[in-house]
PDB file of C-alpha atoms in Angstrom:
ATOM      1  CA  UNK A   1      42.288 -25.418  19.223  1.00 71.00           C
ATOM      2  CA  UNK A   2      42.236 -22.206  17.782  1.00 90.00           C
ATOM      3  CA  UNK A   3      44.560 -19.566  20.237  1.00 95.00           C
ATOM      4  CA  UNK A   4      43.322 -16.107  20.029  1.00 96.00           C
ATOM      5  CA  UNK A   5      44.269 -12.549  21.310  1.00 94.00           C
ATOM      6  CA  UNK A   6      42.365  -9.778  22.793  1.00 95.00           C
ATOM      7  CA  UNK A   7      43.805  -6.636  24.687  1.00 92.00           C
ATOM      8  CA  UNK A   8      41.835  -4.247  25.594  1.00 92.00           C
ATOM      9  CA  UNK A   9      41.651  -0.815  27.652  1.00 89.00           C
ATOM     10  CA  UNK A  10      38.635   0.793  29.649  1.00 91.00           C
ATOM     11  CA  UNK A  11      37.990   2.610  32.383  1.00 90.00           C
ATOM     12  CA  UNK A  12      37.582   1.339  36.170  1.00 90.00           C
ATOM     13  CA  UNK A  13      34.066   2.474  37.552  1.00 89.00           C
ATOM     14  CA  UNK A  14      34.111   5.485  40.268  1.00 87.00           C
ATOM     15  CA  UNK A  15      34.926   4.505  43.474  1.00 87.00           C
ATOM     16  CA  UNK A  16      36.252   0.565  42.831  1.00 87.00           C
ATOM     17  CA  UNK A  17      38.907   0.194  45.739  1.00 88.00           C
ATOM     18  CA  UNK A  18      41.565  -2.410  46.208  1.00 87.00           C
ATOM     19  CA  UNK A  19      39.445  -5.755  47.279  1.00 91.00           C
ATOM     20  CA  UNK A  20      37.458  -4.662  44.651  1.00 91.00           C
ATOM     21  CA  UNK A  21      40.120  -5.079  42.275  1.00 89.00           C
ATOM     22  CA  UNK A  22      41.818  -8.062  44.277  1.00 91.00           C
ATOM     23  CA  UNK A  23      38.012  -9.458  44.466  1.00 92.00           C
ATOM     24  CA  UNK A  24      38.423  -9.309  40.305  1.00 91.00           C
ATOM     25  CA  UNK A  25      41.827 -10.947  40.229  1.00 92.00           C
ATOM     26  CA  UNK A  26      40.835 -13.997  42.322  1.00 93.00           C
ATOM     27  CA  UNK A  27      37.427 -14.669  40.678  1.00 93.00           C
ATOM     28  CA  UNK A  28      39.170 -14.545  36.938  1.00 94.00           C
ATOM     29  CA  UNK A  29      42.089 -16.849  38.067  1.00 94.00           C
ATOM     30  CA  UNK A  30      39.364 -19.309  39.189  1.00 94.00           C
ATOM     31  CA  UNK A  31      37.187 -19.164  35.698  1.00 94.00           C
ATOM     32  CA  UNK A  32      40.414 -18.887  33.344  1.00 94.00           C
ATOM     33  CA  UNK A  33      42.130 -21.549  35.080  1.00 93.00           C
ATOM     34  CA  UNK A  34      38.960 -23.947  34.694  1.00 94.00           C
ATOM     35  CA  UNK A  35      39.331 -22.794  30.734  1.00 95.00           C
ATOM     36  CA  UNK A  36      42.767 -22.793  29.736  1.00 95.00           C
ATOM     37  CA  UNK A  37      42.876 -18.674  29.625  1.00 96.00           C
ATOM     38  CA  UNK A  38      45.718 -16.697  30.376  1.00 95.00           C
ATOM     39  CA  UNK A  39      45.495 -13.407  30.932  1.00 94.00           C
ATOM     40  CA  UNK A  40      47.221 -10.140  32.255  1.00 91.00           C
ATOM     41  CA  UNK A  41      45.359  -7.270  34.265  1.00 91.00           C
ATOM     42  CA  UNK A  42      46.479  -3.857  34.675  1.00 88.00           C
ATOM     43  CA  UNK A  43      45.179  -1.109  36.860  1.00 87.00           C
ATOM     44  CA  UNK A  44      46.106   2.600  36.938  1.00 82.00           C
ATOM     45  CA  UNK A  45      45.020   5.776  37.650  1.00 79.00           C
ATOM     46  CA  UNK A  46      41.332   4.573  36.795  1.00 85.00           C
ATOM     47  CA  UNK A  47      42.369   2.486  33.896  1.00 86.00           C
ATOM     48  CA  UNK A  48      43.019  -1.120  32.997  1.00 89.00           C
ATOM     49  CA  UNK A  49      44.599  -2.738  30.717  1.00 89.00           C
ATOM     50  CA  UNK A  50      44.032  -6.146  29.815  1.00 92.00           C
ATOM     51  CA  UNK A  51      45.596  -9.185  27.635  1.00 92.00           C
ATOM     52  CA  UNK A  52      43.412 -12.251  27.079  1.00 96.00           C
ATOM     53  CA  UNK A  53      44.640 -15.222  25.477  1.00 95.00           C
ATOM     54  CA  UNK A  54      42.896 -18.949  24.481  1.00 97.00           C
ATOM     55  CA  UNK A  55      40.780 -20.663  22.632  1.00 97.00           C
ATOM     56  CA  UNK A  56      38.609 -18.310  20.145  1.00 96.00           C
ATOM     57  CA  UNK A  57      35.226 -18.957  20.956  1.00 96.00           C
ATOM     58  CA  UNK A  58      36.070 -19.221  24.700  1.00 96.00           C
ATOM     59  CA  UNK A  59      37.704 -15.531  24.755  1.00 96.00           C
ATOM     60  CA  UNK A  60      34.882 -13.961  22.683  1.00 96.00           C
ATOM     61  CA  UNK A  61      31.926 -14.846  24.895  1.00 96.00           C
ATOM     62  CA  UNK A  62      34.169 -14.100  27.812  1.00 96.00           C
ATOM     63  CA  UNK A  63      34.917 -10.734  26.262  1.00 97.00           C
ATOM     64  CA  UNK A  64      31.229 -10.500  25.890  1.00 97.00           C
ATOM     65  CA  UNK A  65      30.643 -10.762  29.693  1.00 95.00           C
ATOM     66  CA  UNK A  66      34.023  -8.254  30.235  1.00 95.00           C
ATOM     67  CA  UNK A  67      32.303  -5.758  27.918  1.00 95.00           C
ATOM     68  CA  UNK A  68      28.945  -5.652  29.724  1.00 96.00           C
ATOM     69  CA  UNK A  69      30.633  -5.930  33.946  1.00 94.00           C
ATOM     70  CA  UNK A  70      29.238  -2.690  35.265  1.00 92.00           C
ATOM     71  CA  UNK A  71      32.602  -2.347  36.839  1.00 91.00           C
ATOM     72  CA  UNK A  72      34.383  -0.255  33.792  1.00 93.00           C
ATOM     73  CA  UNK A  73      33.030   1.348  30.772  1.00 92.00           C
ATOM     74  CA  UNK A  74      34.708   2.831  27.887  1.00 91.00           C
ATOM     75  CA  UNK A  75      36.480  -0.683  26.410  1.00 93.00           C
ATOM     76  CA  UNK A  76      38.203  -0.391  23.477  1.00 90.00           C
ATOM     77  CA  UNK A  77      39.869  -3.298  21.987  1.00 91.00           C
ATOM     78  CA  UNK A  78      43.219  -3.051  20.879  1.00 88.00           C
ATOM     79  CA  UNK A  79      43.792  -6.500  19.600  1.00 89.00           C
ATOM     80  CA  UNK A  80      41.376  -9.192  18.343  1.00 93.00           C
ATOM     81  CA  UNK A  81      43.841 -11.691  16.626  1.00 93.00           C
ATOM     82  CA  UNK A  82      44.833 -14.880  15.708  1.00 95.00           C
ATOM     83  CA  UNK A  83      47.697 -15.948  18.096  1.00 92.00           C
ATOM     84  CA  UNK A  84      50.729 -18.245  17.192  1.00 93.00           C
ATOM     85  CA  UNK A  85      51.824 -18.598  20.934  1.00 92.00           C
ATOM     86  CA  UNK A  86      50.690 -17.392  23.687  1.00 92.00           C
ATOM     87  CA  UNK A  87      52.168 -14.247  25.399  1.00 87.00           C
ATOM     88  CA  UNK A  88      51.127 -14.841  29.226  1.00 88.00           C
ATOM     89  CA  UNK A  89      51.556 -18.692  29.225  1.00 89.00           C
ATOM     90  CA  UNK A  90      51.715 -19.619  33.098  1.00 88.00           C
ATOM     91  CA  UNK A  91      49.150 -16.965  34.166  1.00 89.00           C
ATOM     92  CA  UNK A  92      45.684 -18.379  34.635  1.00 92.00           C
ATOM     93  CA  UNK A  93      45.090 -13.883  35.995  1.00 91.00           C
ATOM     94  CA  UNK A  94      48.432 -12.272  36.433  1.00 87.00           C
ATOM     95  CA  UNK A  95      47.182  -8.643  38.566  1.00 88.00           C
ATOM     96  CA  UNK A  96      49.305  -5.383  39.175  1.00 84.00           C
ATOM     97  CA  UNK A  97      48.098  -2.332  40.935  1.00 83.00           C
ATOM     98  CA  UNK A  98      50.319   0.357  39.421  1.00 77.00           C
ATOM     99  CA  UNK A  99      51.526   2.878  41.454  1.00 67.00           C
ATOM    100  CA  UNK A 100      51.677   6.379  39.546  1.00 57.00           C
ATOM    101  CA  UNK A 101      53.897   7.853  38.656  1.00 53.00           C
ATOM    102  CA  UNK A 102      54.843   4.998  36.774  1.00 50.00           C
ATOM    103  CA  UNK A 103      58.547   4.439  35.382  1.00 50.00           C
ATOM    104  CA  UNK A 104      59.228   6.412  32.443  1.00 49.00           C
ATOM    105  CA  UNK A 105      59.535   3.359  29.915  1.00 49.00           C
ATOM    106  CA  UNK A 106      55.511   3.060  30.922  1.00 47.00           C
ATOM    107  CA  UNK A 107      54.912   6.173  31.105  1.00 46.00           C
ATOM    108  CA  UNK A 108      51.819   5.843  27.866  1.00 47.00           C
ATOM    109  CA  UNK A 109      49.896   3.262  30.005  1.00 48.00           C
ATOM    110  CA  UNK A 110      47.900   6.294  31.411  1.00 44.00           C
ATOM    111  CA  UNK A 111      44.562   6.516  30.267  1.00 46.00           C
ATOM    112  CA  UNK A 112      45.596   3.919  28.178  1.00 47.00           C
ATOM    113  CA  UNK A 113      44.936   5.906  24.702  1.00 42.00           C
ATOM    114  CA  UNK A 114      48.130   6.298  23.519  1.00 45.00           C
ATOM    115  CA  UNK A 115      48.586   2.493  23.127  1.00 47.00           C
ATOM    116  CA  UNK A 116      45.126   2.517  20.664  1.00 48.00           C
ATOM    117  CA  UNK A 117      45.748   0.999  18.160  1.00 52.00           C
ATOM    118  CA  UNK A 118      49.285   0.131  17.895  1.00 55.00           C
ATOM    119  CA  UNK A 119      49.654  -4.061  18.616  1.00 58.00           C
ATOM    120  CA  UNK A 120      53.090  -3.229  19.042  1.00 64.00           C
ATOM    121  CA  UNK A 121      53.205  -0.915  22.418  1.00 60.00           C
ATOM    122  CA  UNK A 122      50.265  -2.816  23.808  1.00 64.00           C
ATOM    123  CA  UNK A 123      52.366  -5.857  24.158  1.00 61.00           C
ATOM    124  CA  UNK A 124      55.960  -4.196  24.817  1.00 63.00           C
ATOM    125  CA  UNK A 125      54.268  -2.659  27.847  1.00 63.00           C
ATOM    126  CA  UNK A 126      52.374  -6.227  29.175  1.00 65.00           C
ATOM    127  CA  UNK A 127      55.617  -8.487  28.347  1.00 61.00           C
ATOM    128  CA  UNK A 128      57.338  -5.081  30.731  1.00 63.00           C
ATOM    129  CA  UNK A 129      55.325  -6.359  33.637  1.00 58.00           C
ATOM    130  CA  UNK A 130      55.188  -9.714  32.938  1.00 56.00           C
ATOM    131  CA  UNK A 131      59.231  -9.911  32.809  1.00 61.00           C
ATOM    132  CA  UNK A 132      58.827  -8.372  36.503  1.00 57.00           C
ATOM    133  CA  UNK A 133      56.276 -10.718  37.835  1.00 52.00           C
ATOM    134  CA  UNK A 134      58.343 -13.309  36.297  1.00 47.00           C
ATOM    135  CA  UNK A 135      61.954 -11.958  38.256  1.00 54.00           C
ATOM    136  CA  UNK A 136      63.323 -11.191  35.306  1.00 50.00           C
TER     137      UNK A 136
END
C-alpha cells in the first residue's frame, strides 16, 4: 500500500449549521472507516480545514468527490504527498467545531490562507488539535 497525504482548506457553503456539519462527520467516519482513511476535520468561522491520509488511489478519487460536494467551494490543497506514517492514525473522522476567537497559538487557522502553502504550519496546527482530542 502506498500511504498518501492531502490537506486541504475551503470554504463552508452559506448557511451550513451544526447537524450539517455533525451530519458530515458521521457519514465520513462511516466511508473512511470501511477504507482504512484517517482523517481530521476542522471548522471555523466559515472555513475548514482538512487532513486526509491512506492509500493513494483511495484518497484521490475521494478528494475528487470532496472537491465537487456543493457544501464548500474555494479548496485549495495544501499537501498532496507521499506519507511515511500516518499523522491521524486512530481517527477513521476526527471533527472540531472551533469556537472563535481561537487560542492565540491557532490564531492563522482563520480563513485558512495563511497556512497556504507551508506543509509545516498545516500540520503543527492539526497535530494541536489532535494532541487535545487525544488528552494530551
Amino acid at each position: 500500500m502506498s500511504l498518501f497525504s492531502i490537506v486541504y482548506v475551503s470554504s463552508a457553503r452559506a448557511g451550513l449549521r451544526r447537524p450539517d456539519l455533525e451530519a458530515i462527520a458521521t457519514g465520513a467516519r462511516e466511508f473512511n472507516g470501511s477504507r482504512c482513511i484517517t482523517a481530521l476535520l476542522l471548522h471555523g468561522d466559515g472555513s475548514f480545514m482538512q487532513a486526509l491520509e491512506g492509500e493513494e488511489s483511495l484518497l484521490l478519487d475521494l478528494y475528487t468527490r470532496i472537491r465537487n460536494d456543493r457544501r464548500h467551494g474555494g479548496v485549495i490543497t495544501l499537501v498532496a504527498e507521499p506519507l511515511a506514517e500516518r499523522e491521524f492514525a486512530g481517527f477513521a473522522m476526527a471533527f472540531e467545531n472551533l469556537q472563535l476567537p481561537l487560542p492565540t497559538e491557532h490564531s492563522h487557522f482563520h480563513g485558512g490562507v495563511a497556512a497556504a502553502g507551508n506543509r509545516g504550519r498545516s500540520y503543527r496546527l492539526l497535530q494541536g488539535f489532535r494532541e487535545r482530542a487525544l488528552g494530551g
